[in-house]
Amino acid sequence: MVFNGSFMPHGHCLLWRWDLLFLHVGGDALTGLAYAMIPIALIHIVLKRNDLKFDRLFLLFAGFISFCGITHLLGLFNIWHGYYFIEGVAKLITGLISIVTAVVLWKLTPRIVALPSAALLAQRNQELLNAQQELKDINMTLEAKIAERTRELNIQASTDELTSILNRRAILKDLDNEINRCQRHHQVCSVLMLDVDYFKHVNDTYGHQVGDEVLIMIADAITQTCRQTDSVGRYGGEEFLIVLPQTDNQQAYELAERIRKSVASISTQHPFSVSCSIGVATFDETLDMHTLIKRADEAVYNAKEKGRNCVSH
């Protein structure tokens, strides 16, 4: 009774008219074909998208649409054969799947509604891009400030606070680098050690503030007389060290004389003259930095023994 198709075919209800048959057959056929294609597309989407939310809801819709399609195909078949029981079973299954799908859809409605729209996602994405650009600008500003601050700290670390020329550590570093360069390329360099004459007498008589002013003027005189390639530093107290790259002993002596004269021409508001004694030492490959400085220092003592305000080498 269920599978023998003995019921009256649906075509009798349609009076077997070609126009009614065309409408029902065409409608059910197209609907069945569409219902066969839609679930395949839904299942394909679920399989290809691992990040897809509510994938079970997609599968429920696929099942619901599939059974709707089966119902339409059975309706099409029953135009010529009366398998209405089977069609009824298919409709019942379709109804059950439909109600389950509807219940699940209603339960998921708040979460689906809460999903951001494409416009909102675009807005949030733009906000993130703007924030990223702001962070980039801030980072560039901070890097610039850090670089500037680092440069200032490097200058402070290598500059004598009183005279604004190189301090002892920095001038010794320059001398060490110059000696290493001379050793690599077999070149020559010289150093000048300058000591201010009677500086203790200036401090004791006129005060340390006046002594500081004298040191500043002497540092300016040395810097203005030296070449741009030379390094000028305060070695300690009233002593100055000048590093002369690619300068032999005679050239160093001549520059020392110009520096001595420049210092001697300094005028102050106090009744004393300024002078200095300068020692010259030239590097050769048998010397290291400390020995070179020692030779320049010994030359300073020789200049003082000669009566000060002179150059010795």
Tab-separated table of C-alpha atoms in Angstrom:
chain	number	residue	atom	x	y	z
A	1	MET	CA	0.000	0.000	0.000
A	2	VAL	CA	2.916	2.310	0.804
A	3	PHE	CA	5.176	1.452	-2.129
A	4	ASN	CA	2.820	0.076	-4.773
A	5	GLY	CA	1.546	3.474	-5.927
A	6	SER	CA	-2.081	2.324	-6.115
A	7	PHE	CA	-3.444	5.733	-5.078
A	8	MET	CA	-4.941	7.985	-7.693
A	9	PRO	CA	-2.213	9.960	-9.462
A	10	HIS	CA	-2.308	13.696	-8.970
A	11	GLY	CA	-2.766	14.123	-12.674
A	12	HIS	CA	-6.444	13.224	-12.299
A	13	CYS	CA	-6.886	16.283	-10.067
A	14	LEU	CA	-5.261	18.374	-12.771
A	15	LEU	CA	-7.642	16.858	-15.346
A	16	TRP	CA	-4.482	15.994	-17.302
A	17	ARG	CA	-4.598	19.443	-18.850
A	18	TRP	CA	-1.319	20.367	-20.472
A	19	ASP	CA	-1.340	23.918	-19.116
A	20	LEU	CA	-1.903	22.783	-15.505
A	21	LEU	CA	0.625	20.001	-15.921
A	22	PHE	CA	3.173	22.476	-17.321
A	23	LEU	CA	2.707	24.855	-14.384
A	24	HIS	CA	3.019	22.165	-11.712
A	25	VAL	CA	5.745	20.158	-13.407
A	26	GLY	CA	7.762	23.269	-14.290
A	27	GLY	CA	7.388	24.805	-10.824
A	28	ASP	CA	8.234	21.627	-8.923
A	29	ALA	CA	11.124	20.787	-11.263
A	30	LEU	CA	12.729	24.204	-10.994
A	31	THR	CA	12.151	24.330	-7.227
A	32	GLY	CA	13.602	20.831	-6.779
A	33	LEU	CA	16.645	21.743	-8.870
A	34	ALA	CA	17.226	24.923	-6.871
A	35	TYR	CA	16.769	23.064	-3.581
A	36	ALA	CA	19.355	20.552	-4.742
A	37	MET	CA	21.908	23.258	-5.574
A	38	ILE	CA	21.495	25.460	-2.481
A	39	PRO	CA	22.465	22.830	0.171
A	40	ILE	CA	25.487	21.832	-1.902
A	41	ALA	CA	26.609	25.474	-1.889
A	42	LEU	CA	26.023	25.756	1.884
A	43	ILE	CA	27.988	22.581	2.631
A	44	HIS	CA	30.804	23.779	0.342
A	45	ILE	CA	30.970	27.091	2.207
A	46	VAL	CA	31.147	25.343	5.605
A	47	LEU	CA	33.928	23.023	4.415
A	48	LYS	CA	36.008	25.839	2.910
A	49	ARG	CA	35.669	28.317	5.772
A	50	ASN	CA	37.258	27.090	9.003
A	51	ASP	CA	36.599	30.430	10.694
A	52	LEU	CA	32.891	30.487	9.841
A	53	LYS	CA	30.606	31.082	12.787
A	54	PHE	CA	27.298	29.185	13.182
A	55	ASP	CA	28.379	26.417	10.789
A	56	ARG	CA	25.840	24.027	12.338
A	57	LEU	CA	23.083	26.471	11.446
A	58	PHE	CA	24.292	26.375	7.843
A	59	LEU	CA	24.091	22.587	7.885
A	60	LEU	CA	20.573	22.691	9.361
A	61	PHE	CA	19.501	25.017	6.551
A	62	ALA	CA	21.103	22.631	4.064
A	63	GLY	CA	19.083	19.718	5.476
A	64	PHE	CA	15.900	21.765	5.608
A	65	ILE	CA	16.275	22.882	1.993
A	66	SER	CA	17.232	19.362	0.858
A	67	PHE	CA	14.030	17.848	2.250
A	68	CYS	CA	12.001	20.685	0.792
A	69	GLY	CA	13.489	19.757	-2.555
A	70	ILE	CA	12.711	16.065	-2.001
A	71	THR	CA	9.104	16.977	-1.193
A	72	HIS	CA	8.783	18.914	-4.439
A	73	LEU	CA	10.322	16.071	-6.443
A	74	LEU	CA	7.932	13.574	-4.878
A	75	GLY	CA	5.049	15.924	-5.699
A	76	LEU	CA	6.279	15.952	-9.269
A	77	PHE	CA	6.477	12.145	-9.300
A	78	ASN	CA	2.986	11.755	-7.846
A	79	ILE	CA	1.449	13.469	-10.842
A	80	TRP	CA	1.761	10.082	-12.576
A	81	HIS	CA	2.032	7.717	-9.571
A	82	GLY	CA	0.244	7.856	-6.243
A	83	TYR	CA	3.013	7.490	-3.660
A	84	TYR	CA	1.374	9.990	-1.295
A	85	PHE	CA	2.433	8.159	1.875
A	86	ILE	CA	6.083	8.552	0.984
A	87	GLU	CA	5.462	12.180	0.160
A	88	GLY	CA	3.766	12.616	3.531
A	89	VAL	CA	6.740	11.083	5.354
A	90	ALA	CA	9.060	13.456	3.481
A	91	LYS	CA	6.861	16.394	4.418
A	92	LEU	CA	6.877	15.331	8.089
A	93	ILE	CA	10.665	15.071	8.130
A	94	THR	CA	10.851	18.433	6.383
A	95	GLY	CA	8.540	19.904	9.021
A	96	LEU	CA	10.665	18.503	11.880
A	97	ILE	CA	13.883	19.845	10.393
A	98	SER	CA	12.162	23.152	9.696
A	99	ILE	CA	10.979	23.582	13.278
A	100	VAL	CA	14.396	22.626	14.661
A	101	THR	CA	16.050	25.106	12.282
A	102	ALA	CA	13.585	27.823	13.309
A	103	VAL	CA	14.205	27.222	17.040
A	104	VAL	CA	17.984	27.233	16.604
A	105	LEU	CA	17.775	30.368	14.463
A	106	TRP	CA	15.751	32.200	17.101
A	107	LYS	CA	18.188	31.189	19.826
A	108	LEU	CA	21.103	32.435	17.737
A	109	THR	CA	19.378	35.656	16.708
A	110	PRO	CA	20.921	37.812	19.510
A	111	ARG	CA	24.415	36.598	18.632
A	112	ILE	CA	23.842	37.058	14.903
A	113	VAL	CA	22.453	40.556	15.432
A	114	ALA	CA	25.491	41.376	17.591
A	115	LEU	CA	27.858	40.589	14.727
A	116	PRO	CA	29.413	43.812	13.392
A	117	SER	CA	28.280	44.981	10.012
A	118	ALA	CA	30.612	45.555	7.086
A	119	ALA	CA	30.342	49.321	7.611
A	120	LEU	CA	31.158	48.969	11.303
A	121	LEU	CA	34.112	46.706	10.522
A	122	ALA	CA	35.358	49.248	8.001
A	123	GLN	CA	35.009	51.999	10.607
A	124	ARG	CA	36.841	49.964	13.252
A	125	ASN	CA	39.537	49.083	10.740
A	126	GLN	CA	39.995	52.776	9.907
A	127	GLU	CA	40.183	53.604	13.608
A	128	LEU	CA	42.876	50.952	14.017
A	129	LEU	CA	44.777	52.359	11.041
A	130	ASN	CA	44.540	55.861	12.522
A	131	ALA	CA	45.716	54.586	15.905
A	132	GLN	CA	48.555	52.730	14.202
A	133	GLN	CA	49.615	55.893	12.398
A	134	GLU	CA	49.452	57.877	15.642
A	135	LEU	CA	51.628	55.272	17.353
A	136	LYS	CA	54.035	55.397	14.424
A	137	ASP	CA	54.223	59.192	14.654
A	138	ILE	CA	54.699	59.041	18.417
A	139	ASN	CA	57.389	56.394	17.984
A	140	MET	CA	59.215	58.515	15.402
A	141	THR	CA	58.999	61.542	17.704
A	142	LEU	CA	60.329	59.513	20.620
A	143	GLU	CA	63.146	58.111	18.492
A	144	ALA	CA	64.079	61.617	17.395
A	145	LYS	CA	64.038	62.836	21.012
A	146	ILE	CA	66.067	59.825	22.123
A	147	ALA	CA	68.586	60.413	19.336
A	148	GLU	CA	68.840	64.087	20.260
A	149	ARG	CA	69.158	63.281	23.949
A	150	THR	CA	71.776	60.623	23.181
A	151	ARG	CA	73.723	63.158	21.133
A	152	GLU	CA	73.523	65.662	23.993
A	153	LEU	CA	74.667	63.061	26.505
A	154	ASN	CA	77.546	62.025	24.245
A	155	ILE	CA	78.583	65.678	23.956
A	156	GLN	CA	78.314	66.128	27.718
A	157	ALA	CA	80.282	62.933	28.320
A	158	SER	CA	83.121	64.069	26.032
A	159	THR	CA	83.140	67.820	26.728
A	160	ASP	CA	84.960	69.699	29.422
A	161	GLU	CA	82.319	71.559	31.425
A	162	LEU	CA	84.360	74.730	31.884
A	163	THR	CA	86.067	75.276	28.522
A	164	SER	CA	83.648	73.380	26.196
A	165	ILE	CA	86.548	71.555	24.528
A	166	LEU	CA	87.201	67.800	24.817
A	167	ASN	CA	87.685	66.434	28.320
A	168	ARG	CA	90.567	64.174	29.354
A	169	ARG	CA	88.799	60.916	28.479
A	170	ALA	CA	87.725	62.148	25.034
A	171	ILE	CA	91.103	63.644	24.037
A	172	LEU	CA	92.915	60.478	25.106
A	173	LYS	CA	90.457	58.439	23.033
A	174	ASP	CA	91.163	60.626	19.996
A	175	LEU	CA	94.906	60.229	20.558
A	176	ASP	CA	94.588	56.448	20.863
A	177	ASN	CA	92.588	56.297	17.627
A	178	GLU	CA	95.118	58.475	15.835
A	179	ILE	CA	98.037	56.289	17.012
A	180	ASN	CA	96.213	53.164	15.824
A	181	ARG	CA	95.631	54.805	12.440
A	182	CYS	CA	99.299	55.768	12.180
A	183	GLN	CA	100.366	52.219	13.007
A	184	ARG	CA	98.050	50.742	10.351
A	185	HIS	CA	99.030	53.141	7.592
A	186	HIS	CA	102.616	53.903	8.702
A	187	GLN	CA	101.917	57.604	9.046
A	188	VAL	CA	103.073	60.253	11.482
A	189	CYS	CA	101.301	62.387	14.074
A	190	SER	CA	102.348	64.705	16.880
A	191	VAL	CA	101.006	65.940	20.196
A	192	LEU	CA	101.357	69.225	22.048
A	193	MET	CA	101.215	69.451	25.812
A	194	LEU	CA	100.437	73.012	26.943
A	195	ASP	CA	100.790	74.188	30.517
A	196	VAL	CA	99.715	77.678	31.668
A	197	ASP	CA	102.570	79.632	33.277
A	198	TYR	CA	102.171	80.833	36.875
A	199	PHE	CA	98.545	79.676	36.947
A	200	LYS	CA	98.656	78.898	40.675
A	201	HIS	CA	99.709	82.496	41.305
A	202	VAL	CA	96.656	83.719	39.333
A	203	ASN	CA	94.318	81.541	41.403
A	204	ASP	CA	95.911	82.503	44.694
A	205	THR	CA	96.022	86.222	43.918
A	206	TYR	CA	92.850	86.879	41.926
A	207	GLY	CA	90.664	83.903	42.819
A	208	HIS	CA	89.522	80.767	41.049
A	209	GLN	CA	86.828	82.612	39.084
A	210	VAL	CA	89.473	84.689	37.347
A	211	GLY	CA	91.533	81.532	36.850
A	212	ASP	CA	88.546	79.882	35.161
A	213	GLU	CA	88.155	82.895	32.866
A	214	VAL	CA	91.830	82.571	31.873
A	215	LEU	CA	91.399	78.871	31.072
A	216	ILE	CA	88.366	79.623	28.896
A	217	MET	CA	90.268	82.313	26.953
A	218	ILE	CA	93.260	80.008	26.469
A	219	ALA	CA	91.005	77.191	25.204
A	220	ASP	CA	89.447	79.614	22.709
A	221	ALA	CA	92.872	80.814	21.563
A	222	ILE	CA	94.088	77.233	21.008
A	223	THR	CA	90.929	76.228	19.134
A	224	GLN	CA	91.046	79.261	16.846
A	225	THR	CA	94.721	78.666	16.030
A	226	CYS	CA	94.523	74.915	15.399
A	227	ARG	CA	93.291	73.261	12.221
A	228	GLN	CA	89.871	71.629	11.907
A	229	THR	CA	91.515	68.198	11.798
A	230	ASP	CA	93.262	68.762	15.142
A	231	SER	CA	91.780	67.678	18.464
A	232	VAL	CA	91.993	70.016	21.449
A	233	GLY	CA	91.278	68.804	24.967
A	234	ARG	CA	91.758	69.769	28.585
A	235	TYR	CA	94.169	67.215	30.009
A	236	GLY	CA	93.729	68.361	33.592
A	237	GLY	CA	93.866	71.549	35.646
A	238	GLU	CA	95.775	74.103	33.585
A	239	GLU	CA	97.160	71.530	31.119
A	240	PHE	CA	95.890	71.126	27.548
A	241	LEU	CA	96.608	68.317	25.086
A	242	ILE	CA	96.453	68.875	21.313
A	243	VAL	CA	96.498	65.931	18.871
A	244	LEU	CA	97.895	66.780	15.415
A	245	PRO	CA	97.165	64.156	12.700
A	246	GLN	CA	99.646	63.793	9.800
A	247	THR	CA	101.972	66.352	11.376
A	248	ASP	CA	105.721	65.858	11.727
A	249	ASN	CA	107.902	67.344	14.435
A	250	GLN	CA	108.795	70.533	12.586
A	251	GLN	CA	105.192	71.240	11.589
A	252	ALA	CA	104.082	70.595	15.161
A	253	TYR	CA	106.736	72.970	16.479
A	254	GLU	CA	105.608	75.733	14.127
A	255	LEU	CA	101.953	75.285	15.152
A	256	ALA	CA	102.986	75.296	18.815
A	257	GLU	CA	104.738	78.644	18.288
A	258	ARG	CA	101.585	80.116	16.750
A	259	ILE	CA	99.537	78.844	19.697
A	260	ARG	CA	102.076	80.271	22.174
A	261	LYS	CA	101.878	83.688	20.532
A	262	SER	CA	98.097	83.563	20.439
A	263	VAL	CA	97.955	82.778	24.158
A	264	ALA	CA	100.505	85.505	24.931
A	265	SER	CA	98.302	88.050	23.134
A	266	ILE	CA	95.379	87.425	25.507
A	267	SER	CA	94.487	90.550	27.465
A	268	THR	CA	92.561	90.580	30.715
A	269	GLN	CA	91.097	93.247	32.988
A	270	HIS	CA	93.684	92.346	35.608
A	271	PRO	CA	97.309	93.455	35.900
A	272	PHE	CA	98.952	90.212	34.792
A	273	SER	CA	99.976	88.720	31.468
A	274	VAL	CA	99.069	85.241	30.221
A	275	SER	CA	101.652	82.876	28.836
A	276	CYS	CA	102.183	79.163	28.420
A	277	SER	CA	104.881	76.552	27.987
A	278	ILE	CA	104.396	73.953	25.252
A	279	GLY	CA	106.042	70.580	24.774
A	280	VAL	CA	106.111	68.838	21.395
A	281	ALA	CA	106.352	65.067	20.873
A	282	THR	CA	106.112	63.162	17.600
A	283	PHE	CA	104.932	59.576	17.282
A	284	ASP	CA	107.031	56.758	15.900
A	285	GLU	CA	106.212	53.064	15.816
A	286	THR	CA	108.310	52.336	18.917
A	287	LEU	CA	106.055	54.496	21.107
A	288	ASP	CA	102.696	53.862	22.683
A	289	MET	CA	100.204	56.503	23.776
A	290	HIS	CA	101.445	56.841	27.348
A	291	THR	CA	105.090	57.094	26.293
A	292	LEU	CA	104.198	59.742	23.725
A	293	ILE	CA	102.368	61.797	26.356
A	294	LYS	CA	105.300	61.378	28.741
A	295	ARG	CA	107.692	62.780	26.127
A	296	ALA	CA	105.441	65.779	25.559
A	297	ASP	CA	105.207	66.326	29.309
A	298	GLU	CA	108.983	66.175	29.651
A	299	ALA	CA	109.268	68.732	26.856
A	300	VAL	CA	106.959	71.038	28.835
A	301	TYR	CA	109.324	70.852	31.816
A	302	ASN	CA	112.215	71.673	29.501
A	303	ALA	CA	110.300	74.741	28.273
A	304	LYS	CA	109.697	75.877	31.850
A	305	GLU	CA	113.369	75.416	32.690
A	306	LYS	CA	114.206	77.647	29.732
A	307	GLY	CA	112.203	80.443	31.328
A	308	ARG	CA	108.592	79.628	30.352
A	309	ASN	CA	106.576	81.144	27.500
A	310	CYS	CA	108.401	79.021	24.977
A	311	VAL	CA	108.177	75.762	22.991
A	312	SER	CA	110.403	72.740	23.512
A	313	HIS	CA	110.716	69.443	21.652
